[in-house]
Amino acid sequence: MIAFLAVTLVVGGCAEEGAAPENGEEVEDEGPLEDKDVLVFGGARSLTGPLAIQDEACFGPIYRMWAEEVNARGGIYVEEYGKQLPVELLVYDDTSDMGTMTRLLEKLMVEDEVDFLLAPISTAFLHAAAPIANEHGYLLMGAEGGAKELEPMMASLPYFFSVLNYATHQIPALVDMLVENGVESVAIIFIADQHGIEYSGDTIPVLEMNGIDVAFSKSVPLGIDDMSALINEAKAADVDAVLCYAYPDENFLLVGQSIEMDFNPDLMLFGPGVCFEVFYQIFGPATEGIMGWGAWNEKSSPEAAELTQKLIEHEGGRNIDWWGHVPYYASLQILEQAIEMSGTIDHAVLKDVIATEKFDTVMGEVWFEHGGIPAECYLGQIGQWQNGIFEVVAPADQATAEPIIPKPAWPGQ
């Protein structure tokens, strides 16, 4: 039996959506539609398995907090129903298995007939889910996962919107920083899935164009438990920087083994996990100088500071993702505003509103171009742990601190 978790914030029935006017023609006002008491947001997400940490630390805290906030103020006002509708969450556990995720996604749309979808976890899962949602005419606002491989498909996926900044936005900022700080050689380690393949494939040609030597680029399997051989290879190559495009478990392993083996190149940058507050809670002073994707912090804007405090209160501590929490929250603000602007929950109408309007969010003013958010809308692209704060260090015009290169030695070494 497929394991699942149904999270219910408000109990209520769902009814078929009302039809929206077509071709600009006026239709007679028949009054509020009936039998709609709640908006159900359904998701097939990794509540167990190797991707579960991302629901615990990434989009999970955001969509749960947002739903509670919406319900506390009475719901989302939908003009075609003439009232505010509270939010209910229906979340199934895909057990970090892609086949399970796609089956559950179909179930949510076909059997459960949820009103809206929550995105699955990881670039590869998002890549698989977007065409399925599009086929059924369901909006899919991305969450944990970059969408570079979806860029050529965007024209045929009008219901999909990429939310998180990813390689297209981040690699140029990274390479500019490497060049500016005299980095001449790098070793690349990447997870053997869509995320790692995308980032490594995007990085190598740009590094080579800028005269930076790639000593090696090697993939590792999900769940690897020993990276000592790769560390020794990078040591032997005497590289200036190590770039690790993997997931939290692999990134945490590489950091821990690098400390044990006293491997300390001038620059170390990792993928998801390093941007989590829990990374600092685990490694403490050893985080000093380590870089990761992102980025934002309380100094980025008053709205970012307010979101931080709300998350601390909601989570009972600093369970914060300094990469994704701002764009994830912004995506839900965008959807809510689109519903209120259009007065409908008709996805065919909403997709056009989201594609063409501008929205006031925790990121500031945000809009979409070709299905994705432009780089200038984000609060930062690269962060670095400095004195317990994940500072924005690139691009320079959004930095909250100067990058520390070379990174300090490991504590006690």
Tab-separated table of C-alpha atoms in Angstrom:
chain	number	residue	atom	x	y	z
A	1	MET	CA	0.000	0.000	0.000
A	2	ILE	CA	1.301	3.449	-0.862
A	3	ALA	CA	2.172	5.322	2.285
A	4	PHE	CA	0.473	8.671	2.620
A	5	LEU	CA	-0.204	11.526	4.953
A	6	ALA	CA	-3.298	13.695	4.621
A	7	VAL	CA	-2.872	17.030	6.364
A	8	THR	CA	-6.205	18.745	6.925
A	9	LEU	CA	-6.417	22.298	8.172
A	10	VAL	CA	-10.099	22.835	7.375
A	11	VAL	CA	-12.687	20.177	6.614
A	12	GLY	CA	-15.019	20.926	3.735
A	13	GLY	CA	-16.345	19.701	0.408
A	14	CYS	CA	-15.129	20.590	-3.065
A	15	ALA	CA	-17.303	21.378	-6.050
A	16	GLU	CA	-16.669	21.933	-9.719
A	17	GLU	CA	-15.259	25.317	-10.632
A	18	GLY	CA	-17.476	27.873	-12.282
A	19	ALA	CA	-16.912	28.789	-15.904
A	20	ALA	CA	-15.148	32.067	-16.666
A	21	PRO	CA	-16.257	34.440	-19.452
A	22	GLU	CA	-14.668	33.631	-22.823
A	23	ASN	CA	-13.497	35.869	-25.677
A	24	GLY	CA	-14.126	38.985	-23.621
A	25	GLU	CA	-17.911	38.543	-23.870
A	26	GLU	CA	-20.029	39.722	-21.000
A	27	VAL	CA	-22.190	37.112	-19.329
A	28	GLU	CA	-25.210	37.580	-17.153
A	29	ASP	CA	-24.365	37.654	-13.473
A	30	GLU	CA	-26.036	34.620	-11.983
A	31	GLY	CA	-24.800	35.368	-8.472
A	32	PRO	CA	-22.312	33.451	-6.352
A	33	LEU	CA	-21.660	29.825	-7.228
A	34	GLU	CA	-22.750	27.263	-4.687
A	35	ASP	CA	-21.228	24.333	-2.859
A	36	LYS	CA	-17.644	25.560	-2.597
A	37	ASP	CA	-16.543	25.785	1.009
A	38	VAL	CA	-12.786	25.206	0.805
A	39	LEU	CA	-9.810	25.328	-1.559
A	40	VAL	CA	-7.929	22.033	-1.490
A	41	PHE	CA	-4.197	22.153	-2.209
A	42	GLY	CA	-2.888	18.678	-2.973
A	43	GLY	CA	0.683	17.471	-3.173
A	44	ALA	CA	2.709	14.324	-3.784
A	45	ARG	CA	5.755	15.097	-1.685
A	46	SER	CA	8.657	13.210	-0.131
A	47	LEU	CA	7.691	12.857	3.512
A	48	THR	CA	9.978	9.828	3.868
A	49	GLY	CA	13.105	8.651	2.064
A	50	PRO	CA	16.259	10.552	1.119
A	51	LEU	CA	14.401	13.670	-0.105
A	52	ALA	CA	12.329	14.057	3.080
A	53	ILE	CA	14.712	16.601	4.600
A	54	GLN	CA	13.607	19.028	1.904
A	55	ASP	CA	9.958	18.887	2.968
A	56	GLU	CA	11.095	19.345	6.544
A	57	ALA	CA	13.346	22.326	5.786
A	58	CYS	CA	12.408	23.807	2.392
A	59	PHE	CA	8.899	24.263	0.953
A	60	GLY	CA	7.177	22.322	3.753
A	61	PRO	CA	7.439	24.998	6.460
A	62	ILE	CA	6.358	27.646	3.948
A	63	TYR	CA	3.178	26.071	2.581
A	64	ARG	CA	2.073	24.939	6.034
A	65	MET	CA	2.643	28.401	7.535
A	66	TRP	CA	0.972	30.130	4.582
A	67	ALA	CA	-2.121	27.919	4.848
A	68	GLU	CA	-2.442	28.726	8.536
A	69	GLU	CA	-2.054	32.450	7.810
A	70	VAL	CA	-4.699	32.356	5.078
A	71	ASN	CA	-7.169	30.548	7.321
A	72	ALA	CA	-6.474	32.894	10.234
A	73	ARG	CA	-7.655	35.819	8.098
A	74	GLY	CA	-10.703	33.924	6.853
A	75	GLY	CA	-9.439	32.484	3.582
A	76	ILE	CA	-8.838	33.717	0.027
A	77	TYR	CA	-11.595	35.885	-1.428
A	78	VAL	CA	-12.887	34.395	-4.700
A	79	GLU	CA	-15.285	36.745	-6.453
A	80	GLU	CA	-17.086	34.065	-8.451
A	81	TYR	CA	-18.120	32.437	-5.182
A	82	GLY	CA	-18.770	35.715	-3.451
A	83	LYS	CA	-16.870	34.806	-0.309
A	84	GLN	CA	-13.575	33.933	1.304
A	85	LEU	CA	-12.580	30.282	1.014
A	86	PRO	CA	-10.267	28.665	3.566
A	87	VAL	CA	-7.421	26.365	2.551
A	88	GLU	CA	-7.091	22.626	3.133
A	89	LEU	CA	-3.918	20.628	2.539
A	90	LEU	CA	-3.977	17.069	1.185
A	91	VAL	CA	-0.412	15.758	1.047
A	92	TYR	CA	0.548	12.207	0.050
A	93	ASP	CA	3.965	10.668	0.703
A	94	ASP	CA	5.723	9.707	-2.533
A	95	THR	CA	8.482	8.035	-0.436
A	96	SER	CA	11.121	9.843	-2.584
A	97	ASP	CA	10.189	7.565	-5.505
A	98	MET	CA	9.477	9.211	-8.868
A	99	GLY	CA	7.045	6.564	-10.094
A	100	THR	CA	5.056	6.864	-6.888
A	101	MET	CA	5.075	10.649	-7.234
A	102	THR	CA	3.630	10.602	-10.755
A	103	ARG	CA	0.893	8.117	-9.781
A	104	LEU	CA	-0.088	10.185	-6.763
A	105	LEU	CA	-0.056	13.377	-8.822
A	106	GLU	CA	-2.541	11.787	-11.233
A	107	LYS	CA	-4.670	10.656	-8.299
A	108	LEU	CA	-4.801	14.160	-6.872
A	109	MET	CA	-6.049	15.600	-10.145
A	110	VAL	CA	-8.267	12.797	-11.441
A	111	GLU	CA	-9.689	11.142	-8.318
A	112	ASP	CA	-9.385	13.749	-5.580
A	113	GLU	CA	-10.040	16.659	-7.967
A	114	VAL	CA	-8.050	19.039	-5.797
A	115	ASP	CA	-8.279	22.742	-6.588
A	116	PHE	CA	-4.531	23.380	-6.739
A	117	LEU	CA	-1.265	21.438	-6.708
A	118	LEU	CA	1.809	21.716	-4.528
A	119	ALA	CA	5.040	20.950	-6.386
A	120	PRO	CA	6.994	17.738	-5.756
A	121	ILE	CA	10.582	17.756	-4.493
A	122	SER	CA	13.767	17.896	-6.612
A	123	THR	CA	14.631	19.025	-10.118
A	124	ALA	CA	14.090	15.558	-11.582
A	125	PHE	CA	10.644	15.181	-9.975
A	126	LEU	CA	9.654	18.663	-11.124
A	127	HIS	CA	10.787	17.821	-14.644
A	128	ALA	CA	8.510	14.761	-14.612
A	129	ALA	CA	5.546	16.498	-12.972
A	130	ALA	CA	5.294	19.650	-15.110
A	131	PRO	CA	4.098	17.978	-18.346
A	132	ILE	CA	1.585	15.850	-16.402
A	133	ALA	CA	0.078	18.863	-14.667
A	134	ASN	CA	0.010	20.766	-17.940
A	135	GLU	CA	-1.833	17.917	-19.684
A	136	HIS	CA	-4.575	18.084	-17.057
A	137	GLY	CA	-4.773	21.895	-17.150
A	138	TYR	CA	-3.442	22.335	-13.607
A	139	LEU	CA	-1.185	25.159	-12.532
A	140	LEU	CA	2.128	23.992	-11.108
A	141	MET	CA	4.209	26.587	-9.296
A	142	GLY	CA	7.674	25.098	-8.856
A	143	ALA	CA	9.332	24.703	-5.474
A	144	GLU	CA	12.428	22.609	-4.649
A	145	GLY	CA	14.034	22.255	-8.032
A	146	GLY	CA	15.643	24.244	-10.815
A	147	ALA	CA	14.092	24.245	-14.243
A	148	LYS	CA	16.941	24.779	-16.701
A	149	GLU	CA	16.103	21.572	-18.547
A	150	LEU	CA	12.516	22.801	-18.816
A	151	GLU	CA	13.473	26.097	-20.470
A	152	PRO	CA	13.203	24.776	-24.055
A	153	MET	CA	9.812	23.260	-23.172
A	154	MET	CA	8.309	26.351	-21.554
A	155	ALA	CA	6.360	27.425	-24.622
A	156	SER	CA	4.490	24.117	-24.521
A	157	LEU	CA	3.976	24.189	-20.736
A	158	PRO	CA	1.857	27.309	-20.127
A	159	TYR	CA	0.577	25.994	-16.785
A	160	PHE	CA	4.060	25.595	-15.295
A	161	PHE	CA	5.925	28.443	-13.587
A	162	SER	CA	9.490	28.089	-12.340
A	163	VAL	CA	9.989	29.736	-8.945
A	164	LEU	CA	13.415	28.862	-7.527
A	165	ASN	CA	16.591	30.442	-8.900
A	166	TYR	CA	18.834	27.813	-10.455
A	167	ALA	CA	21.864	27.324	-12.691
A	168	THR	CA	20.842	29.879	-15.327
A	169	HIS	CA	20.717	32.601	-12.663
A	170	GLN	CA	23.513	31.390	-10.407
A	171	ILE	CA	26.393	30.119	-12.533
A	172	PRO	CA	27.183	33.558	-14.060
A	173	ALA	CA	27.379	35.075	-10.566
A	174	LEU	CA	29.606	32.200	-9.405
A	175	VAL	CA	32.042	32.445	-12.305
A	176	ASP	CA	32.288	36.230	-12.006
A	177	MET	CA	33.199	35.787	-8.328
A	178	LEU	CA	35.778	33.073	-9.101
A	179	VAL	CA	37.455	35.193	-11.770
A	180	GLU	CA	37.466	38.303	-9.599
A	181	ASN	CA	39.127	36.401	-6.753
A	182	GLY	CA	41.809	34.701	-8.838
A	183	VAL	CA	40.542	31.100	-8.648
A	184	GLU	CA	42.466	29.114	-11.275
A	185	SER	CA	41.418	25.472	-10.767
A	186	VAL	CA	38.350	23.620	-9.496
A	187	ALA	CA	37.148	20.103	-8.822
A	188	ILE	CA	33.450	19.374	-9.406
A	189	ILE	CA	31.482	16.651	-7.624
A	190	PHE	CA	27.852	16.200	-8.627
A	191	ILE	CA	24.927	13.975	-7.781
A	192	ALA	CA	23.943	11.624	-10.622
A	193	ASP	CA	20.482	13.075	-11.165
A	194	GLN	CA	18.916	16.033	-12.964
A	195	HIS	CA	20.112	18.611	-10.428
A	196	GLY	CA	23.747	17.570	-10.482
A	197	ILE	CA	23.891	16.966	-14.215
A	198	GLU	CA	22.337	20.360	-14.909
A	199	TYR	CA	24.665	22.351	-12.680
A	200	SER	CA	27.870	20.573	-13.673
A	201	GLY	CA	26.987	20.731	-17.355
A	202	ASP	CA	26.294	24.444	-17.121
A	203	THR	CA	29.424	25.248	-15.111
A	204	ILE	CA	32.209	23.514	-17.041
A	205	PRO	CA	32.043	25.377	-20.377
A	206	VAL	CA	31.786	28.776	-18.663
A	207	LEU	CA	34.788	27.977	-16.438
A	208	GLU	CA	36.832	26.897	-19.439
A	209	MET	CA	35.838	30.037	-21.373
A	210	ASN	CA	37.237	32.072	-18.492
A	211	GLY	CA	40.518	30.146	-18.300
A	212	ILE	CA	39.701	28.227	-15.123
A	213	ASP	CA	40.966	24.646	-15.178
A	214	VAL	CA	38.536	21.850	-14.269
A	215	ALA	CA	40.780	19.233	-12.657
A	216	PHE	CA	37.939	16.706	-12.671
A	217	SER	CA	34.154	16.480	-12.739
A	218	LYS	CA	32.779	13.259	-11.254
A	219	SER	CA	29.325	12.049	-10.301
A	220	VAL	CA	28.326	10.286	-7.094
A	221	PRO	CA	25.210	8.187	-6.439
A	222	LEU	CA	22.396	9.324	-4.180
A	223	GLY	CA	23.116	8.041	-0.679
A	224	ILE	CA	26.899	7.657	-1.074
A	225	ASP	CA	28.532	7.028	2.315
A	226	ASP	CA	32.214	7.709	1.617
A	227	MET	CA	33.805	10.523	-0.394
A	228	SER	CA	37.359	10.116	0.884
A	229	ALA	CA	38.673	8.970	-2.506
A	230	LEU	CA	37.351	12.120	-4.189
A	231	ILE	CA	38.798	14.271	-1.423
A	232	ASN	CA	42.212	12.640	-1.891
A	233	GLU	CA	41.976	13.201	-5.651
A	234	ALA	CA	41.153	16.889	-5.148
A	235	LYS	CA	44.008	17.173	-2.657
A	236	ALA	CA	46.440	15.636	-5.123
A	237	ALA	CA	45.285	18.035	-7.825
A	238	ASP	CA	45.818	20.946	-5.382
A	239	VAL	CA	42.678	22.688	-6.622
A	240	ASP	CA	41.730	26.178	-5.496
A	241	ALA	CA	38.025	25.361	-5.208
A	242	VAL	CA	35.606	22.463	-4.802
A	243	LEU	CA	32.086	22.781	-6.168
A	244	CYS	CA	29.680	20.092	-4.986
A	245	TYR	CA	26.318	19.929	-6.754
A	246	ALA	CA	24.540	17.380	-4.583
A	247	TYR	CA	21.748	17.106	-2.007
A	248	PRO	CA	21.941	17.673	1.773
A	249	ASP	CA	23.037	14.171	2.797
A	250	GLU	CA	25.919	14.119	0.313
A	251	ASN	CA	26.912	17.729	1.011
A	252	PHE	CA	26.959	17.186	4.771
A	253	LEU	CA	29.039	14.028	4.270
A	254	LEU	CA	31.603	15.860	2.138
A	255	VAL	CA	31.921	18.672	4.672
A	256	GLY	CA	32.363	16.226	7.561
A	257	GLN	CA	34.979	14.149	5.761
A	258	SER	CA	36.833	17.261	4.561
A	259	ILE	CA	37.158	18.361	8.186
A	260	GLU	CA	38.383	14.903	9.231
A	261	MET	CA	40.933	14.814	6.409
A	262	ASP	CA	41.941	18.493	6.811
A	263	PHE	CA	41.036	19.272	3.210
A	264	ASN	CA	40.566	23.031	3.055
A	265	PRO	CA	40.750	24.619	-0.407
A	266	ASP	CA	40.361	28.377	-0.810
A	267	LEU	CA	36.693	28.056	-1.788
A	268	MET	CA	34.077	25.397	-1.076
A	269	LEU	CA	30.566	25.709	-2.479
A	270	PHE	CA	27.751	23.203	-2.014
A	271	GLY	CA	24.193	22.743	-3.188
A	272	PRO	CA	21.015	22.301	-1.101
A	273	GLY	CA	21.623	21.808	2.603
A	274	VAL	CA	24.406	24.303	3.208
A	275	CYS	CA	21.790	27.074	2.879
A	276	PHE	CA	19.731	25.520	5.717
A	277	GLU	CA	19.995	26.965	9.209
A	278	VAL	CA	20.378	23.388	10.439
A	279	PHE	CA	23.746	23.241	8.637
A	280	TYR	CA	25.084	25.861	11.034
A	281	GLN	CA	23.441	24.088	13.960
A	282	ILE	CA	25.318	20.887	13.032
A	283	PHE	CA	28.746	22.252	12.100
A	284	GLY	CA	28.911	25.485	14.114
A	285	PRO	CA	32.222	27.398	13.702
A	286	ALA	CA	33.318	24.944	10.978
A	287	THR	CA	30.797	26.579	8.646
A	288	GLU	CA	32.882	29.758	8.490
A	289	GLY	CA	33.612	30.595	4.857
A	290	ILE	CA	31.555	27.768	3.312
A	291	MET	CA	29.401	28.884	0.396
A	292	GLY	CA	26.072	27.689	-0.936
A	293	TRP	CA	23.355	28.681	-3.339
A	294	GLY	CA	20.681	31.160	-2.369
A	295	ALA	CA	20.650	33.641	-1.082
A	296	TRP	CA	18.906	36.055	1.247
A	297	ASN	CA	18.899	36.981	4.909
A	298	GLU	CA	17.294	39.388	7.348
A	299	LYS	CA	19.411	42.243	5.998
A	300	SER	CA	18.150	41.807	2.437
A	301	SER	CA	14.935	43.785	3.019
A	302	PRO	CA	12.379	44.616	5.710
A	303	GLU	CA	10.042	42.031	4.158
A	304	ALA	CA	12.761	39.371	4.391
A	305	ALA	CA	13.329	40.249	8.040
A	306	GLU	CA	9.600	39.969	8.740
A	307	LEU	CA	9.408	36.557	7.037
A	308	THR	CA	12.345	35.349	9.116
A	309	GLN	CA	10.603	36.241	12.347
A	310	LYS	CA	7.334	34.639	11.230
A	311	LEU	CA	9.173	31.429	10.371
A	312	ILE	CA	10.988	31.367	13.707
A	313	GLU	CA	7.651	31.703	15.519
A	314	HIS	CA	5.946	29.098	13.338
A	315	GLU	CA	8.756	26.558	13.535
A	316	GLY	CA	9.670	27.174	17.159
A	317	GLY	CA	13.239	27.968	16.133
A	318	ARG	CA	15.421	28.843	13.154
A	319	ASN	CA	14.325	26.176	10.649
A	320	ILE	CA	15.107	28.458	7.715
A	321	ASP	CA	16.211	27.805	4.142
A	322	TRP	CA	18.308	30.790	3.060
A	323	TRP	CA	17.874	29.815	-0.598
A	324	GLY	CA	14.267	28.867	-1.126
A	325	HIS	CA	12.037	30.247	1.604
A	326	VAL	CA	11.662	33.709	0.091
A	327	PRO	CA	10.778	32.585	-3.478
A	328	TYR	CA	8.535	29.779	-2.157
A	329	TYR	CA	6.560	32.217	-0.038
A	330	ALA	CA	6.447	34.673	-2.945
A	331	SER	CA	4.962	31.988	-5.219
A	332	LEU	CA	2.031	31.487	-2.859
A	333	GLN	CA	1.538	35.242	-2.600
A	334	ILE	CA	1.497	35.385	-6.407
A	335	LEU	CA	-1.128	32.653	-6.662
A	336	GLU	CA	-3.306	34.259	-3.998
A	337	GLN	CA	-3.072	37.657	-5.685
A	338	ALA	CA	-3.861	36.123	-9.093
A	339	ILE	CA	-7.022	34.534	-7.677
A	340	GLU	CA	-8.110	37.833	-6.160
A	341	MET	CA	-7.246	39.805	-9.325
A	342	SER	CA	-9.192	37.492	-11.620
A	343	GLY	CA	-11.993	36.569	-9.239
A	344	THR	CA	-11.784	32.923	-10.268
A	345	ILE	CA	-10.037	29.646	-9.587
A	346	ASP	CA	-10.176	28.671	-13.263
A	347	HIS	CA	-6.610	27.620	-14.066
A	348	ALA	CA	-6.951	28.605	-17.729
A	349	VAL	CA	-7.594	32.183	-16.600
A	350	LEU	CA	-5.049	32.173	-13.759
A	351	LYS	CA	-2.170	31.037	-15.952
A	352	ASP	CA	-2.606	34.101	-18.154
A	353	VAL	CA	-2.819	36.432	-15.150
A	354	ILE	CA	0.370	34.986	-13.659
A	355	ALA	CA	2.176	35.137	-17.002
A	356	THR	CA	1.374	38.798	-17.659
A	357	GLU	CA	0.924	40.662	-14.361
A	358	LYS	CA	3.382	41.941	-11.759
A	359	PHE	CA	2.994	41.005	-8.092
A	360	ASP	CA	3.941	42.596	-4.777
A	361	THR	CA	5.738	39.903	-2.765
A	362	VAL	CA	8.264	39.289	-0.021
A	363	MET	CA	10.874	39.454	-2.827
A	364	GLY	CA	9.596	42.856	-3.903
A	365	GLU	CA	7.949	43.263	-7.302
A	366	VAL	CA	8.014	39.948	-9.149
A	367	TRP	CA	6.972	38.924	-12.638
A	368	PHE	CA	7.507	36.018	-15.007
A	369	GLU	CA	9.301	35.947	-18.350
A	370	HIS	CA	8.900	32.817	-20.478
A	371	GLY	CA	7.641	30.894	-17.443
A	372	GLY	CA	10.471	31.860	-15.087
A	373	ILE	CA	11.359	34.675	-12.695
A	374	PRO	CA	14.123	36.977	-14.033
A	375	ALA	CA	17.429	37.047	-12.159
A	376	GLU	CA	16.968	40.651	-11.054
A	377	CYS	CA	13.919	39.738	-8.963
A	378	TYR	CA	15.887	37.510	-6.576
A	379	LEU	CA	17.557	38.866	-3.446
A	380	GLY	CA	20.845	37.064	-4.149
A	381	GLN	CA	22.447	34.074	-5.901
A	382	ILE	CA	25.322	32.903	-3.661
A	383	GLY	CA	25.624	32.932	0.121
A	384	GLN	CA	28.510	32.330	2.514
A	385	TRP	CA	28.484	31.524	6.220
A	386	GLN	CA	30.170	34.349	8.109
A	387	ASN	CA	29.949	34.535	11.917
A	388	GLY	CA	26.804	32.424	11.956
A	389	ILE	CA	24.974	34.402	9.252
A	390	PHE	CA	24.384	33.186	5.700
A	391	GLU	CA	25.511	36.393	4.015
A	392	VAL	CA	24.692	37.230	0.395
A	393	VAL	CA	28.071	37.490	-1.371
A	394	ALA	CA	27.057	37.490	-5.056
A	395	PRO	CA	26.118	39.246	-7.172
A	396	ALA	CA	27.994	42.203	-5.774
A	397	ASP	CA	25.127	44.678	-6.109
A	398	GLN	CA	22.935	42.540	-3.814
A	399	ALA	CA	25.662	41.482	-1.362
A	400	THR	CA	25.142	41.873	2.364
A	401	ALA	CA	28.868	41.156	2.934
A	402	GLU	CA	32.102	40.794	0.972
A	403	PRO	CA	33.101	37.180	0.195
A	404	ILE	CA	35.843	35.675	2.368
A	405	ILE	CA	38.353	34.037	-0.001
A	406	PRO	CA	40.395	32.076	0.926
A	407	LYS	CA	38.093	30.496	3.472
A	408	PRO	CA	39.508	30.145	7.004
A	409	ALA	CA	41.099	26.922	8.213
A	410	TRP	CA	38.894	24.420	10.000
A	411	PRO	CA	38.623	25.153	13.738
A	412	GLY	CA	41.540	23.689	15.656
A	413	GLN	CA	43.587	22.919	12.579
